[in-house]
């Protein structure tokens, strides 16, 4: 069951500059940074609030690390902005399987490793009203 | 102080169809619906989780009610997808004033009425890394 807004993924050209914008404008601090080589992104997670399911909601700021990454291609087409949204669940495997059975395209055969050791998958934006939608099970839950 | 992700605003051509997608795919139910004549939108709020500041996070599904509304123009240009993100605060007046003083363009001179009797304002997306950003104080806080 999807039980929280886990994060909003925001694509940017310059991660350090964008982190500084969110810090100086709103006071949001970096909770975690990492490079995901598979996704071709360098990212910063800013924790905004905790949630009633025992998790939290983050902004995920994403800078591409190579020109052939999906985020780099998305930025070239769209410019900076909201790239995807993510819902948190205790069981991404079961939920993505159930959603696939409803006819929504799930982009990975099996969930992969996401931010902070989570397990993630994505749903096709054309099946979700134009919204690239991620499902996340955080590391402590799987 | 901004203390939660209040909502993600998603623009759509057909509100009823989009509400049904979120219900049948994820189990998210409608918490509230209203028409905002000033904004030129019909909207449904889906409550996803409660937040550690005593508020909640929603999806806000938006269908334009007239062709000259900003959401209608946005849809004509971009198609369906994430239209804006919103952060919750106890004092939208103070926070928007402080953010204006930092050089970020605030779109309203004074906050206006938003969903469920809230007070809202918007920040210019060109000053926010391509992200149309709303600030919200919920009705019970103002």
mmCIF file of N, CA, C and O in Angstrom, chain B residues 24-127:
data_model
loop_
_atom_site.group_PDB
_atom_site.id
_atom_site.type_symbol
_atom_site.label_atom_id
_atom_site.label_comp_id
_atom_site.label_asym_id
_atom_site.label_seq_id
_atom_site.Cartn_x
_atom_site.Cartn_y
_atom_site.Cartn_z
ATOM 1 N N UNK B 24 -8.164 3.771 -8.635
ATOM 2 C CA UNK B 24 -8.100 2.360 -9.041
ATOM 3 C C UNK B 24 -6.660 1.839 -9.059
ATOM 4 O O UNK B 24 -6.421 0.662 -8.812
ATOM 5 N N UNK B 25 -5.695 2.708 -9.332
ATOM 6 C CA UNK B 25 -4.301 2.261 -9.422
ATOM 7 C C UNK B 25 -3.633 2.180 -8.054
ATOM 8 O O UNK B 25 -2.898 1.234 -7.764
ATOM 9 N N UNK B 26 -3.880 3.186 -7.209
ATOM 10 C CA UNK B 26 -3.145 3.286 -5.940
ATOM 11 C C UNK B 26 -4.038 3.183 -4.700
ATOM 12 O O UNK B 26 -3.520 3.089 -3.584
ATOM 13 N N UNK B 27 -5.353 3.305 -4.888
ATOM 14 C CA UNK B 27 -6.246 3.303 -3.726
ATOM 15 C C UNK B 27 -6.400 4.656 -3.056
ATOM 16 O O UNK B 27 -6.959 4.753 -1.971
ATOM 17 N N UNK B 28 -5.913 5.726 -3.689
ATOM 18 C CA UNK B 28 -6.038 7.069 -3.098
ATOM 19 C C UNK B 28 -7.479 7.579 -3.283
ATOM 20 O O UNK B 28 -8.027 7.524 -4.376
ATOM 21 N N UNK B 29 -8.065 8.084 -2.195
ATOM 22 C CA UNK B 29 -9.452 8.545 -2.229
ATOM 23 C C UNK B 29 -9.516 10.070 -2.215
ATOM 24 O O UNK B 29 -8.622 10.734 -1.686
ATOM 25 N N UNK B 30 -10.624 10.593 -2.727
ATOM 26 C CA UNK B 30 -10.828 12.042 -2.720
ATOM 27 C C UNK B 30 -11.159 12.498 -1.305
ATOM 28 O O UNK B 30 -12.055 11.957 -0.649
ATOM 29 N N UNK B 31 -10.412 13.482 -0.841
ATOM 30 C CA UNK B 31 -10.614 14.052 0.501
ATOM 31 C C UNK B 31 -11.503 15.292 0.415
ATOM 32 O O UNK B 31 -12.277 15.577 1.316
ATOM 33 N N UNK B 32 -11.403 16.013 -0.704
ATOM 34 C CA UNK B 32 -12.093 17.305 -0.836
ATOM 35 C C UNK B 32 -12.135 17.683 -2.322
ATOM 36 O O UNK B 32 -11.183 17.403 -3.044
ATOM 37 N N UNK B 33 -13.218 18.310 -2.740
ATOM 38 C CA UNK B 33 -13.255 18.878 -4.102
ATOM 39 C C UNK B 33 -13.773 20.311 -4.014
ATOM 40 O O UNK B 33 -14.551 20.652 -3.104
ATOM 41 N N UNK B 34 -13.338 21.141 -4.939
ATOM 42 C CA UNK B 34 -13.883 22.492 -5.007
ATOM 43 C C UNK B 34 -13.572 23.098 -6.375
ATOM 44 O O UNK B 34 -12.749 22.576 -7.132
ATOM 45 N N UNK B 35 -14.271 24.196 -6.650
ATOM 46 C CA UNK B 35 -13.975 25.008 -7.833
ATOM 47 C C UNK B 35 -13.398 26.319 -7.341
ATOM 48 O O UNK B 35 -13.955 26.938 -6.432
ATOM 49 N N UNK B 36 -12.241 26.698 -7.884
ATOM 50 C CA UNK B 36 -11.657 28.010 -7.568
ATOM 51 C C UNK B 36 -11.843 28.889 -8.798
ATOM 52 O O UNK B 36 -11.126 28.757 -9.792
ATOM 53 N N UNK B 37 -12.853 29.760 -8.724
ATOM 54 C CA UNK B 37 -13.213 30.588 -9.896
ATOM 55 C C UNK B 37 -12.074 31.544 -10.257
ATOM 56 O O UNK B 37 -11.804 31.781 -11.438
ATOM 57 N N UNK B 38 -11.404 32.065 -9.233
ATOM 58 C CA UNK B 38 -10.313 33.016 -9.490
ATOM 59 C C UNK B 38 -9.181 32.342 -10.281
ATOM 60 O O UNK B 38 -8.655 32.913 -11.238
ATOM 61 N N UNK B 39 -8.828 31.118 -9.872
ATOM 62 C CA UNK B 39 -7.763 30.396 -10.561
ATOM 63 C C UNK B 39 -8.258 29.746 -11.850
ATOM 64 O O UNK B 39 -7.445 29.309 -12.674
ATOM 65 N N UNK B 40 -9.581 29.613 -11.988
ATOM 66 C CA UNK B 40 -10.131 28.950 -13.175
ATOM 67 C C UNK B 40 -9.860 27.457 -13.185
ATOM 68 O O UNK B 40 -9.545 26.872 -14.230
ATOM 69 N N UNK B 41 -10.010 26.821 -12.013
ATOM 70 C CA UNK B 41 -9.772 25.375 -11.917
ATOM 71 C C UNK B 41 -10.849 24.682 -11.084
ATOM 72 O O UNK B 41 -11.418 25.259 -10.158
ATOM 73 N N UNK B 42 -11.072 23.428 -11.453
ATOM 74 C CA UNK B 42 -11.848 22.493 -10.640
ATOM 75 C C UNK B 42 -10.816 21.516 -10.104
ATOM 76 O O UNK B 42 -9.939 21.076 -10.857
ATOM 77 N N UNK B 43 -10.891 21.211 -8.823
ATOM 78 C CA UNK B 43 -9.804 20.427 -8.240
ATOM 79 C C UNK B 43 -10.287 19.368 -7.268
ATOM 80 O O UNK B 43 -11.359 19.482 -6.664
ATOM 81 N N UNK B 44 -9.479 18.329 -7.126
ATOM 82 C CA UNK B 44 -9.710 17.286 -6.137
ATOM 83 C C UNK B 44 -8.437 17.133 -5.313
ATOM 84 O O UNK B 44 -7.340 17.072 -5.871
ATOM 85 N N UNK B 45 -8.604 17.100 -3.995
ATOM 86 C CA UNK B 45 -7.471 16.879 -3.093
ATOM 87 C C UNK B 45 -7.531 15.428 -2.613
ATOM 88 O O UNK B 45 -8.551 14.982 -2.070
ATOM 89 N N UNK B 46 -6.422 14.704 -2.803
ATOM 90 C CA UNK B 46 -6.294 13.331 -2.322
ATOM 91 C C UNK B 46 -5.286 13.354 -1.178
ATOM 92 O O UNK B 46 -4.115 13.718 -1.400
ATOM 93 N N UNK B 47 -5.716 12.983 0.020
ATOM 94 C CA UNK B 47 -4.802 13.034 1.167
ATOM 95 C C UNK B 47 -3.950 11.767 1.172
ATOM 96 O O UNK B 47 -4.486 10.659 1.179
ATOM 97 N N UNK B 48 -2.641 11.930 1.173
ATOM 98 C CA UNK B 48 -1.740 10.776 1.075
ATOM 99 C C UNK B 48 -1.196 10.375 2.446
ATOM 100 O O UNK B 48 -1.102 9.193 2.758
ATOM 101 N N UNK B 49 -0.801 11.361 3.244
ATOM 102 C CA UNK B 49 -0.260 11.062 4.583
ATOM 103 C C UNK B 49 -0.363 12.304 5.448
ATOM 104 O O UNK B 49 -0.555 13.418 4.942
ATOM 105 N N UNK B 50 -0.250 12.094 6.758
ATOM 106 C CA UNK B 50 -0.136 13.224 7.674
ATOM 107 C C UNK B 50 1.344 13.521 7.879
ATOM 108 O O UNK B 50 2.200 12.683 7.561
ATOM 109 N N UNK B 51 1.632 14.709 8.367
ATOM 110 C CA UNK B 51 3.021 15.173 8.451
ATOM 111 C C UNK B 51 3.373 15.580 9.881
ATOM 112 O O UNK B 51 2.485 15.882 10.688
ATOM 113 N N UNK B 52 4.667 15.594 10.159
ATOM 114 C CA UNK B 52 5.159 15.800 11.517
ATOM 115 C C UNK B 52 4.919 17.202 12.054
ATOM 116 O O UNK B 52 5.115 17.457 13.243
ATOM 117 N N UNK B 53 4.479 18.132 11.225
ATOM 118 C CA UNK B 53 4.166 19.484 11.698
ATOM 119 C C UNK B 53 2.676 19.639 12.030
ATOM 120 O O UNK B 53 2.204 20.754 12.255
ATOM 121 N N UNK B 54 1.921 18.520 12.010
ATOM 122 C CA UNK B 54 0.490 18.594 12.304
ATOM 123 C C UNK B 54 -0.381 18.803 11.080
ATOM 124 O O UNK B 54 -1.607 18.910 11.186
ATOM 125 N N UNK B 55 0.234 18.846 9.904
ATOM 126 C CA UNK B 55 -0.510 19.007 8.660
ATOM 127 C C UNK B 55 -0.607 17.693 7.907
ATOM 128 O O UNK B 55 -0.593 16.607 8.506
ATOM 129 N N UNK B 56 -0.706 17.812 6.586
ATOM 130 C CA UNK B 56 -0.822 16.625 5.740
ATOM 131 C C UNK B 56 -0.259 16.937 4.356
ATOM 132 O O UNK B 56 -0.063 18.101 4.001
ATOM 133 N N UNK B 57 0.006 15.867 3.626
ATOM 134 C CA UNK B 57 0.447 15.980 2.229
ATOM 135 C C UNK B 57 -0.637 15.420 1.316
ATOM 136 O O UNK B 57 -1.180 14.344 1.573
ATOM 137 N N UNK B 58 -0.915 16.158 0.258
ATOM 138 C CA UNK B 58 -1.974 15.819 -0.682
ATOM 139 C C UNK B 58 -1.430 15.759 -2.108
ATOM 140 O O UNK B 58 -0.417 16.394 -2.428
ATOM 141 N N UNK B 59 -2.164 15.057 -2.965
ATOM 142 C CA UNK B 59 -2.084 15.326 -4.397
ATOM 143 C C UNK B 59 -3.249 16.259 -4.707
ATOM 144 O O UNK B 59 -4.366 16.037 -4.236
ATOM 145 N N UNK B 60 -2.982 17.275 -5.490
ATOM 146 C CA UNK B 60 -4.026 18.213 -5.923
ATOM 147 C C UNK B 60 -4.183 18.048 -7.437
ATOM 148 O O UNK B 60 -3.285 18.423 -8.198
ATOM 149 N N UNK B 61 -5.309 17.474 -7.837
ATOM 150 C CA UNK B 61 -5.574 17.265 -9.267
ATOM 151 C C UNK B 61 -6.375 18.452 -9.781
ATOM 152 O O UNK B 61 -7.386 18.834 -9.177
ATOM 153 N N UNK B 62 -5.910 19.036 -10.878
ATOM 154 C CA UNK B 62 -6.444 20.314 -11.364
ATOM 155 C C UNK B 62 -6.921 20.199 -12.805
ATOM 156 O O UNK B 62 -6.151 19.807 -13.685
ATOM 157 N N UNK B 63 -8.172 20.574 -13.035
ATOM 158 C CA UNK B 63 -8.714 20.641 -14.405
ATOM 159 C C UNK B 63 -9.142 22.077 -14.658
ATOM 160 O O UNK B 63 -9.857 22.661 -13.834
ATOM 161 N N UNK B 64 -8.734 22.669 -15.770
ATOM 162 C CA UNK B 64 -9.133 24.058 -16.013
ATOM 163 C C UNK B 64 -10.638 24.164 -16.295
ATOM 164 O O UNK B 64 -11.231 23.270 -16.879
ATOM 165 N N UNK B 65 -11.231 25.273 -15.836
ATOM 166 C CA UNK B 65 -12.655 25.512 -16.090
ATOM 167 C C UNK B 65 -12.876 26.529 -17.207
ATOM 168 O O UNK B 65 -14.001 26.741 -17.633
ATOM 169 N N UNK B 66 -11.798 27.164 -17.637
ATOM 170 C CA UNK B 66 -11.921 28.109 -18.766
ATOM 171 C C UNK B 66 -10.587 28.186 -19.500
ATOM 172 O O UNK B 66 -9.522 27.950 -18.909
ATOM 173 N N UNK B 67 -10.680 28.504 -20.784
ATOM 174 C CA UNK B 67 -9.493 28.443 -21.645
ATOM 175 C C UNK B 67 -8.441 29.499 -21.335
ATOM 176 O O UNK B 67 -7.286 29.341 -21.709
ATOM 177 N N UNK B 68 -8.848 30.579 -20.670
ATOM 178 C CA UNK B 68 -7.869 31.631 -20.369
ATOM 179 C C UNK B 68 -7.247 31.468 -18.983
ATOM 180 O O UNK B 68 -6.538 32.358 -18.519
ATOM 181 N N UNK B 69 -7.523 30.351 -18.305
ATOM 182 C CA UNK B 69 -6.890 30.139 -16.991
ATOM 183 C C UNK B 69 -5.422 29.769 -17.194
ATOM 184 O O UNK B 69 -5.032 29.248 -18.247
ATOM 185 N N UNK B 70 -4.626 30.015 -16.174
ATOM 186 C CA UNK B 70 -3.192 29.705 -16.309
ATOM 187 C C UNK B 70 -2.972 28.203 -16.467
ATOM 188 O O UNK B 70 -2.062 27.784 -17.191
ATOM 189 N N UNK B 71 -3.804 27.397 -15.820
ATOM 190 C CA UNK B 71 -3.638 25.943 -15.940
ATOM 191 C C UNK B 71 -3.998 25.480 -17.351
ATOM 192 O O UNK B 71 -3.337 24.598 -17.918
ATOM 193 N N UNK B 72 -5.041 26.072 -17.952
ATOM 194 C CA UNK B 72 -5.400 25.711 -19.338
ATOM 195 C C UNK B 72 -4.252 26.046 -20.287
ATOM 196 O O UNK B 72 -3.896 25.247 -21.167
ATOM 197 N N UNK B 73 -3.653 27.207 -20.097
ATOM 198 C CA UNK B 73 -2.530 27.613 -20.968
ATOM 199 C C UNK B 73 -1.326 26.693 -20.750
ATOM 200 O O UNK B 73 -0.632 26.329 -21.701
ATOM 201 N N UNK B 74 -1.098 26.334 -19.503
ATOM 202 C CA UNK B 74 0.014 25.440 -19.189
ATOM 203 C C UNK B 74 -0.199 24.077 -19.845
ATOM 204 O O UNK B 74 0.723 23.512 -20.448
ATOM 205 N N UNK B 75 -1.422 23.557 -19.754
ATOM 206 C CA UNK B 75 -1.733 22.254 -20.372
ATOM 207 C C UNK B 75 -1.569 22.301 -21.887
ATOM 208 O O UNK B 75 -1.071 21.351 -22.496
ATOM 209 N N UNK B 76 -1.992 23.400 -22.493
ATOM 210 C CA UNK B 76 -1.879 23.519 -23.954
ATOM 211 C C UNK B 76 -0.417 23.473 -24.387
ATOM 212 O O UNK B 76 -0.075 22.945 -25.444
ATOM 213 N N UNK B 77 0.452 24.011 -23.541
ATOM 214 C CA UNK B 77 1.883 24.056 -23.874
ATOM 215 C C UNK B 77 2.601 22.756 -23.518
ATOM 216 O O UNK B 77 3.447 22.265 -24.262
ATOM 217 N N UNK B 78 2.271 22.200 -22.341
ATOM 218 C CA UNK B 78 3.060 21.099 -21.782
ATOM 219 C C UNK B 78 2.388 19.735 -21.821
ATOM 220 O O UNK B 78 3.056 18.712 -21.639
ATOM 221 N N UNK B 79 1.072 19.704 -21.979
ATOM 222 C CA UNK B 79 0.356 18.445 -21.784
ATOM 223 C C UNK B 79 0.222 18.140 -20.296
ATOM 224 O O UNK B 79 0.669 18.912 -19.446
ATOM 225 N N UNK B 80 -0.407 17.018 -19.994
ATOM 226 C CA UNK B 80 -0.659 16.673 -18.597
ATOM 227 C C UNK B 80 0.640 16.387 -17.841
ATOM 228 O O UNK B 80 1.596 15.875 -18.421
ATOM 229 N N UNK B 81 0.646 16.680 -16.538
ATOM 230 C CA UNK B 81 1.815 16.378 -15.718
ATOM 231 C C UNK B 81 1.850 17.225 -14.462
ATOM 232 O O UNK B 81 0.864 17.876 -14.106
ATOM 233 N N UNK B 82 3.018 17.220 -13.805
ATOM 234 C CA UNK B 82 3.170 17.981 -12.559
ATOM 235 C C UNK B 82 3.223 19.469 -12.895
ATOM 236 O O UNK B 82 4.099 19.917 -13.645
ATOM 237 N N UNK B 83 2.293 20.219 -12.332
ATOM 238 C CA UNK B 83 2.163 21.655 -12.605
ATOM 239 C C UNK B 83 2.922 22.502 -11.580
ATOM 240 O O UNK B 83 3.555 23.492 -11.938
ATOM 241 N N UNK B 84 2.843 22.125 -10.317
ATOM 242 C CA UNK B 84 3.558 22.874 -9.272
ATOM 243 C C UNK B 84 3.752 22.009 -8.043
ATOM 244 O O UNK B 84 3.161 20.936 -7.920
ATOM 245 N N UNK B 85 4.602 22.490 -7.129
ATOM 246 C CA UNK B 85 4.738 21.850 -5.824
ATOM 247 C C UNK B 85 4.458 22.909 -4.766
ATOM 248 O O UNK B 85 4.584 24.115 -5.034
ATOM 249 N N UNK B 86 4.034 22.449 -3.574
ATOM 250 C CA UNK B 86 3.652 23.401 -2.523
ATOM 251 C C UNK B 86 4.247 22.990 -1.185
ATOM 252 O O UNK B 86 4.184 21.818 -0.802
ATOM 253 N N UNK B 87 4.794 23.973 -0.493
ATOM 254 C CA UNK B 87 5.313 23.768 0.856
ATOM 255 C C UNK B 87 4.361 24.419 1.865
ATOM 256 O O UNK B 87 3.860 25.526 1.627
ATOM 257 N N UNK B 88 4.140 23.739 2.988
ATOM 258 C CA UNK B 88 3.285 24.277 4.039
ATOM 259 C C UNK B 88 4.079 25.059 5.064
ATOM 260 O O UNK B 88 5.222 24.708 5.381
ATOM 261 N N UNK B 89 3.457 26.118 5.561
ATOM 262 C CA UNK B 89 4.057 26.980 6.578
ATOM 263 C C UNK B 89 2.958 27.484 7.510
ATOM 264 O O UNK B 89 1.797 27.579 7.113
ATOM 265 N N UNK B 90 3.339 27.841 8.724
ATOM 266 C CA UNK B 90 2.353 28.428 9.644
ATOM 267 C C UNK B 90 2.066 29.883 9.303
ATOM 268 O O UNK B 90 1.087 30.439 9.789
ATOM 269 N N UNK B 91 2.919 30.512 8.506
ATOM 270 C CA UNK B 91 2.762 31.955 8.257
ATOM 271 C C UNK B 91 3.213 32.308 6.839
ATOM 272 O O UNK B 91 4.353 32.726 6.621
ATOM 273 N N UNK B 92 2.300 32.136 5.899
ATOM 274 C CA UNK B 92 2.638 32.403 4.496
ATOM 275 C C UNK B 92 2.973 33.872 4.271
ATOM 276 O O UNK B 92 3.801 34.204 3.408
ATOM 277 N N UNK B 93 2.365 34.757 5.039
ATOM 278 C CA UNK B 93 2.640 36.188 4.867
ATOM 279 C C UNK B 93 4.096 36.500 5.208
ATOM 280 O O UNK B 93 4.816 37.134 4.428
ATOM 281 N N UNK B 94 4.544 36.023 6.364
ATOM 282 C CA UNK B 94 5.921 36.307 6.792
ATOM 283 C C UNK B 94 6.927 35.608 5.878
ATOM 284 O O UNK B 94 7.936 36.204 5.474
ATOM 285 N N UNK B 95 6.655 34.342 5.548
ATOM 286 C CA UNK B 95 7.629 33.598 4.737
ATOM 287 C C UNK B 95 7.724 34.146 3.317
ATOM 288 O O UNK B 95 8.823 34.251 2.761
ATOM 289 N N UNK B 96 6.581 34.501 2.726
ATOM 290 C CA UNK B 96 6.652 35.015 1.354
ATOM 291 C C UNK B 96 7.327 36.378 1.327
ATOM 292 O O UNK B 96 8.064 36.705 0.397
ATOM 293 N N UNK B 97 7.122 37.156 2.366
ATOM 294 C CA UNK B 97 7.782 38.460 2.463
ATOM 295 C C UNK B 97 9.301 38.287 2.593
ATOM 296 O O UNK B 97 10.086 38.974 1.912
ATOM 297 N N UNK B 98 9.715 37.347 3.438
ATOM 298 C CA UNK B 98 11.161 37.100 3.622
ATOM 299 C C UNK B 98 11.787 36.572 2.332
ATOM 300 O O UNK B 98 12.922 36.945 1.986
ATOM 301 N N UNK B 99 11.051 35.734 1.611
ATOM 302 C CA UNK B 99 11.576 35.165 0.362
ATOM 303 C C UNK B 99 11.646 36.245 -0.724
ATOM 304 O O UNK B 99 12.608 36.304 -1.496
ATOM 305 N N UNK B 100 10.672 37.147 -0.734
ATOM 306 C CA UNK B 100 10.724 38.282 -1.674
ATOM 307 C C UNK B 100 11.966 39.128 -1.415
ATOM 308 O O UNK B 100 12.641 39.559 -2.366
ATOM 309 N N UNK B 101 12.268 39.328 -0.144
ATOM 310 C CA UNK B 101 13.437 40.138 0.222
ATOM 311 C C UNK B 101 14.751 39.496 -0.237
ATOM 312 O O UNK B 101 15.780 40.174 -0.322
ATOM 313 N N UNK B 102 14.720 38.183 -0.493
ATOM 314 C CA UNK B 102 15.919 37.502 -1.001
ATOM 315 C C UNK B 102 16.034 37.601 -2.518
ATOM 316 O O UNK B 102 16.947 37.022 -3.110
ATOM 317 N N UNK B 103 15.067 38.257 -3.161
ATOM 318 C CA UNK B 103 15.155 38.474 -4.605
ATOM 319 C C UNK B 103 14.361 37.490 -5.448
ATOM 320 O O UNK B 103 14.437 37.535 -6.677
ATOM 321 N N UNK B 104 13.590 36.619 -4.799
ATOM 322 C CA UNK B 104 12.728 35.687 -5.538
ATOM 323 C C UNK B 104 11.396 36.397 -5.809
ATOM 324 O O UNK B 104 10.799 36.967 -4.887
ATOM 325 N N UNK B 105 10.950 36.363 -7.063
ATOM 326 C CA UNK B 105 9.674 37.016 -7.386
ATOM 327 C C UNK B 105 8.493 36.239 -6.790
ATOM 328 O O UNK B 105 8.352 35.041 -7.044
ATOM 329 N N UNK B 106 7.663 36.940 -6.012
ATOM 330 C CA UNK B 106 6.425 36.373 -5.455
ATOM 331 C C UNK B 106 5.292 36.885 -6.346
ATOM 332 O O UNK B 106 5.210 38.083 -6.624
ATOM 333 N N UNK B 107 4.429 35.984 -6.807
ATOM 334 C CA UNK B 107 3.486 36.342 -7.872
ATOM 335 C C UNK B 107 2.302 37.186 -7.404
ATOM 336 O O UNK B 107 1.694 37.886 -8.203
ATOM 337 N N UNK B 108 1.946 37.120 -6.121
ATOM 338 C CA UNK B 108 0.822 37.923 -5.608
ATOM 339 C C UNK B 108 1.365 38.972 -4.642
ATOM 340 O O UNK B 108 2.277 38.687 -3.854
ATOM 341 N N UNK B 109 0.748 40.154 -4.664
ATOM 342 C CA UNK B 109 1.129 41.176 -3.684
ATOM 343 C C UNK B 109 0.819 40.703 -2.272
ATOM 344 O O UNK B 109 1.608 40.918 -1.342
ATOM 345 N N UNK B 110 -0.348 40.081 -2.104
ATOM 346 C CA UNK B 110 -0.759 39.511 -0.816
ATOM 347 C C UNK B 110 -1.245 38.093 -1.073
ATOM 348 O O UNK B 110 -1.819 37.830 -2.137
ATOM 349 N N UNK B 111 -1.070 37.162 -0.121
ATOM 350 C CA UNK B 111 -1.605 35.810 -0.302
ATOM 351 C C UNK B 111 -3.112 35.832 -0.596
ATOM 352 O O UNK B 111 -3.832 36.733 -0.145
ATOM 353 N N UNK B 112 -3.543 34.842 -1.367
ATOM 354 C CA UNK B 112 -4.950 34.718 -1.753
ATOM 355 C C UNK B 112 -5.537 33.428 -1.179
ATOM 356 O O UNK B 112 -4.837 32.626 -0.577
ATOM 357 N N UNK B 113 -6.837 33.234 -1.430
ATOM 358 C CA UNK B 113 -7.507 32.039 -0.926
ATOM 359 C C UNK B 113 -7.198 30.850 -1.826
ATOM 360 O O UNK B 113 -7.381 30.922 -3.053
ATOM 361 N N UNK B 114 -6.725 29.746 -1.213
ATOM 362 C CA UNK B 114 -6.448 28.509 -1.937
ATOM 363 C C UNK B 114 -7.380 27.396 -1.485
ATOM 364 O O UNK B 114 -8.445 27.652 -0.904
ATOM 365 N N UNK B 115 -6.978 26.171 -1.737
ATOM 366 C CA UNK B 115 -7.795 24.998 -1.431
ATOM 367 C C UNK B 115 -8.180 24.945 0.043
ATOM 368 O O UNK B 115 -7.353 25.214 0.916
ATOM 369 N N UNK B 116 -9.409 24.583 0.300
ATOM 370 C CA UNK B 116 -9.884 24.312 1.661
ATOM 371 C C UNK B 116 -9.676 25.513 2.584
ATOM 372 O O UNK B 116 -9.333 25.366 3.751
ATOM 373 N N UNK B 117 -9.869 26.703 2.015
ATOM 374 C CA UNK B 117 -9.783 27.908 2.839
ATOM 375 C C UNK B 117 -8.382 28.316 3.245
ATOM 376 O O UNK B 117 -8.202 29.167 4.126
ATOM 377 N N UNK B 118 -7.380 27.743 2.607
ATOM 378 C CA UNK B 118 -5.992 28.095 2.937
ATOM 379 C C UNK B 118 -5.642 29.483 2.393
ATOM 380 O O UNK B 118 -6.397 30.072 1.617
ATOM 381 N N UNK B 119 -4.490 29.983 2.816
ATOM 382 C CA UNK B 119 -3.903 31.200 2.233
ATOM 383 C C UNK B 119 -2.662 30.774 1.467
ATOM 384 O O UNK B 119 -1.814 30.046 2.007
ATOM 385 N N UNK B 120 -2.570 31.248 0.220
ATOM 386 C CA UNK B 120 -1.491 30.761 -0.649
ATOM 387 C C UNK B 120 -0.839 31.900 -1.418
ATOM 388 O O UNK B 120 -1.422 32.950 -1.641
ATOM 389 N N UNK B 121 0.390 31.634 -1.837
ATOM 390 C CA UNK B 121 1.011 32.468 -2.852
ATOM 391 C C UNK B 121 1.933 31.585 -3.688
ATOM 392 O O UNK B 121 2.149 30.415 -3.354
ATOM 393 N N UNK B 122 2.408 32.132 -4.805
ATOM 394 C CA UNK B 122 3.289 31.388 -5.698
ATOM 395 C C UNK B 122 4.590 32.153 -5.911
ATOM 396 O O UNK B 122 4.604 33.385 -5.925
ATOM 397 N N UNK B 123 5.659 31.387 -6.135
ATOM 398 C CA UNK B 123 6.968 31.960 -6.467
ATOM 399 C C UNK B 123 7.235 31.710 -7.943
ATOM 400 O O UNK B 123 6.846 30.671 -8.504
ATOM 401 N N UNK B 124 7.901 32.645 -8.583
ATOM 402 C CA UNK B 124 8.139 32.557 -10.028
ATOM 403 C C UNK B 124 9.040 31.356 -10.356
ATOM 404 O O UNK B 124 10.137 31.242 -9.799
ATOM 405 N N UNK B 125 8.587 30.494 -11.262
ATOM 406 C CA UNK B 125 9.403 29.310 -11.566
ATOM 407 C C UNK B 125 10.799 29.647 -12.101
ATOM 408 O O UNK B 125 11.746 28.906 -11.858
ATOM 409 N N UNK B 126 10.932 30.773 -12.790
ATOM 410 C CA UNK B 126 12.256 31.124 -13.322
ATOM 411 C C UNK B 126 13.246 31.489 -12.219
ATOM 412 O O UNK B 126 14.455 31.459 -12.427
ATOM 413 N N UNK B 127 12.725 31.826 -11.043
ATOM 414 C CA UNK B 127 13.605 32.105 -9.901
ATOM 415 C C UNK B 127 13.811 30.866 -9.026
ATOM 416 O O UNK B 127 14.540 30.928 -8.028
#
